[in-house]
Coordinates of C-alpha atoms and ligand atoms in Angstrom, one line a residue:
M9 CA 25.3 -20.0 -5.5
E10 CA 22.2 -18.0 -6.6
Y11 CA 21.2 -14.9 -4.7
D12 CA 19.2 -11.7 -5.2
I13 CA 21.8 -8.9 -4.9
K14 CA 19.1 -6.2 -4.9
E15 CA 17.4 -7.8 -2.0
L16 CA 20.6 -8.2 -0.1
I17 CA 21.5 -4.5 -0.7
R18 CA 18.0 -3.5 0.5
T19 CA 18.6 -5.5 3.6
A20 CA 22.0 -3.9 4.3
L21 CA 20.6 -0.4 3.7
S22 CA 17.7 -1.0 6.0
M23 CA 20.0 -2.1 8.8
R24 CA 21.5 1.4 8.9
K25 CA 18.3 2.4 10.7
M26 CA 19.4 0.1 13.6
S27 CA 22.8 1.6 14.0
Y28 CA 23.6 3.0 17.4
T29 CA 25.8 6.0 16.5
P30 CA 25.4 8.9 19.0
Y31 CA 29.1 9.9 18.5
S32 CA 29.9 9.5 14.8
H33 CA 26.4 9.6 13.3
F34 CA 28.0 7.4 10.6
N35 CA 25.6 4.5 10.0
V36 CA 26.7 1.2 8.6
G37 CA 24.5 -1.7 7.6
A38 CA 25.6 -5.2 6.5
A39 CA 24.0 -8.3 5.1
L40 CA 26.1 -11.5 5.4
L41 CA 25.0 -14.5 3.2
S42 CA 26.0 -17.9 4.4
K43 CA 26.7 -20.8 2.0
D44 CA 23.4 -22.4 3.2
G45 CA 21.5 -19.4 2.1
R46 CA 20.8 -17.7 5.4
V47 CA 21.2 -13.9 5.8
F48 CA 22.7 -12.5 8.9
T49 CA 22.3 -8.7 9.4
G50 CA 24.5 -6.3 11.2
C51 CA 24.7 -2.6 12.2
N52 CA 27.4 -0.6 14.0
I53 CA 27.1 -0.2 17.8
E54 CA 29.1 2.6 19.4
N55 CA 30.2 3.1 23.0
A56 CA 31.0 6.2 25.1
S57 CA 34.3 4.6 25.8
Y58 CA 34.9 4.4 22.0
T59 CA 37.1 1.3 21.7
P60 CA 34.3 -1.2 22.5
T61 CA 32.5 0.0 19.3
N62 CA 31.5 -2.9 17.1
C63 CA 31.3 -2.5 13.3
A64 CA 28.3 -3.6 11.3
E65 CA 30.3 -6.4 9.6
R66 CA 31.5 -7.9 12.8
T67 CA 28.0 -7.7 14.3
A68 CA 26.8 -9.8 11.4
F69 CA 29.7 -12.3 11.6
F70 CA 29.4 -12.8 15.3
K71 CA 25.6 -13.3 15.1
A72 CA 26.2 -16.0 12.5
V73 CA 29.0 -17.8 14.3
S74 CA 27.1 -17.6 17.6
E75 CA 24.4 -19.6 15.8
G76 CA 26.7 -22.2 14.5
V77 CA 27.2 -20.8 10.9
K78 CA 30.8 -20.6 9.7
D79 CA 30.7 -20.9 5.9
F80 CA 30.0 -17.7 4.0
E81 CA 29.5 -16.6 0.4
L82 CA 29.5 -12.8 0.6
I83 CA 28.9 -9.7 2.6
V84 CA 27.1 -6.5 1.4
I85 CA 28.3 -3.3 3.2
T86 CA 26.5 0.0 3.1
G87 CA 27.4 3.1 5.0
G88 CA 27.5 6.9 5.3
K89 CA 26.4 9.8 7.5
E90 CA 23.0 9.2 8.9
D91 CA 21.6 12.3 7.1
A92 CA 23.4 11.6 3.8
K93 CA 21.2 12.1 0.7
E94 CA 23.3 9.6 -1.2
L95 CA 25.9 7.1 0.0
D96 CA 29.6 6.7 -1.0
Y97 CA 31.2 3.2 -1.0
C98 CA 32.1 2.1 2.6
P99 CA 35.0 -0.3 2.7
P100 CA 35.4 -2.6 5.7
C101 CA 38.0 -1.6 8.3
G102 CA 41.1 -3.7 8.9
V103 CA 39.8 -5.4 12.0
C104 CA 36.7 -6.5 10.1
R105 CA 38.8 -7.8 7.2
Q106 CA 40.8 -9.8 9.7
V107 CA 37.6 -11.3 11.2
M108 CA 36.5 -12.2 7.6
S109 CA 39.8 -13.9 7.0
E110 CA 39.2 -16.1 10.0
F111 CA 36.1 -17.7 8.5
C112 CA 36.3 -17.0 4.7
D113 CA 38.4 -18.2 1.9
D114 CA 40.2 -16.1 -0.8
S115 CA 37.1 -15.9 -3.0
F116 CA 34.7 -14.6 -0.4
K117 CA 33.0 -11.6 -1.9
I118 CA 32.9 -8.2 -0.3
I119 CA 30.2 -6.1 -2.0
L120 CA 30.3 -2.3 -1.4
A121 CA 26.9 -0.8 -2.3
K122 CA 25.8 2.8 -2.7
S123 CA 22.3 1.8 -3.9
E124 CA 20.5 -1.2 -5.3
T125 CA 22.1 -0.6 -8.7
E126 CA 25.5 0.8 -7.8
Y127 CA 27.8 -1.6 -6.2
K128 CA 31.4 -3.0 -6.5
T129 CA 32.6 -6.5 -5.7
Y130 CA 36.0 -7.4 -4.3
S131 CA 37.4 -10.7 -3.2
L132 CA 38.8 -11.1 0.3
D133 CA 42.1 -11.9 -1.2
E134 CA 42.4 -8.6 -2.9
S135 CA 41.1 -6.7 0.1
L136 CA 43.5 -8.3 2.6
P137 CA 46.5 -9.8 0.8
L138 CA 49.4 -11.2 2.8
R139 CA 47.1 -11.9 5.8
F140 CA 47.8 -13.8 8.9
S141 CA 45.1 -16.5 8.9
P142 CA 44.2 -19.8 10.6
K143 CA 46.5 -21.5 8.0
N144 CA 49.5 -20.0 9.7
L145 CA 48.6 -21.6 13.0
L146 CA 46.8 -24.7 12.0
G147 CA 48.7 -25.5 8.8
Ligands
THU20 N1 32.2 1.3 10.9 C1 31.6 0.2 10.6 O1 30.6 -0.2 11.2 N2 32.2 -0.6 9.5 C2 33.2 -0.2 8.8 O2 33.6 -0.9 8.0 C3 33.8 1.1 9.0 C4 33.4 1.8 10.3 C5 31.6 2.1 12.0 C6 32.4 2.2 13.2 C7 31.9 3.5 13.8 O3 30.7 3.3 14.5 C8 31.6 4.4 12.6 O4 31.5 3.5 11.5 C9 32.7 5.4 12.3 O5 33.9 4.9 12.3

């Protein structure tokens, strides 16, 4: 499908302003594109008890699924310290990869962006090979 990668990266970068990160000060923003062309945004939301912290990627997925959307094309992820002058690539954590594997097929694209022009694209299959997925339970 057609999409404007620069605009998606801009959206992910702008979501870093919404991050709630009083503990790590590490702000992550995500833009999740569904197959029907909708964009679901996410930021990380931390918690004083630490483990309830929700990553930006899962925020975006859960917003989409809670609105009835379950078919996805790609996710753009941006992240770094809140005061960073320039960003490094921010790969998704294992828990977020597992959530992706619940809803996405092998070719789902994970796009790690430092800026509008600097980004790398990985497939879900290369990011989480040998995964336990719905296929194992549902056939
Ligand atoms: N974080 C994300 O939001 N996504 C990732 O893929 C990696 C980590 C968040 C969780 C926590 O708020 C902060 O980054 C530091 O781990």
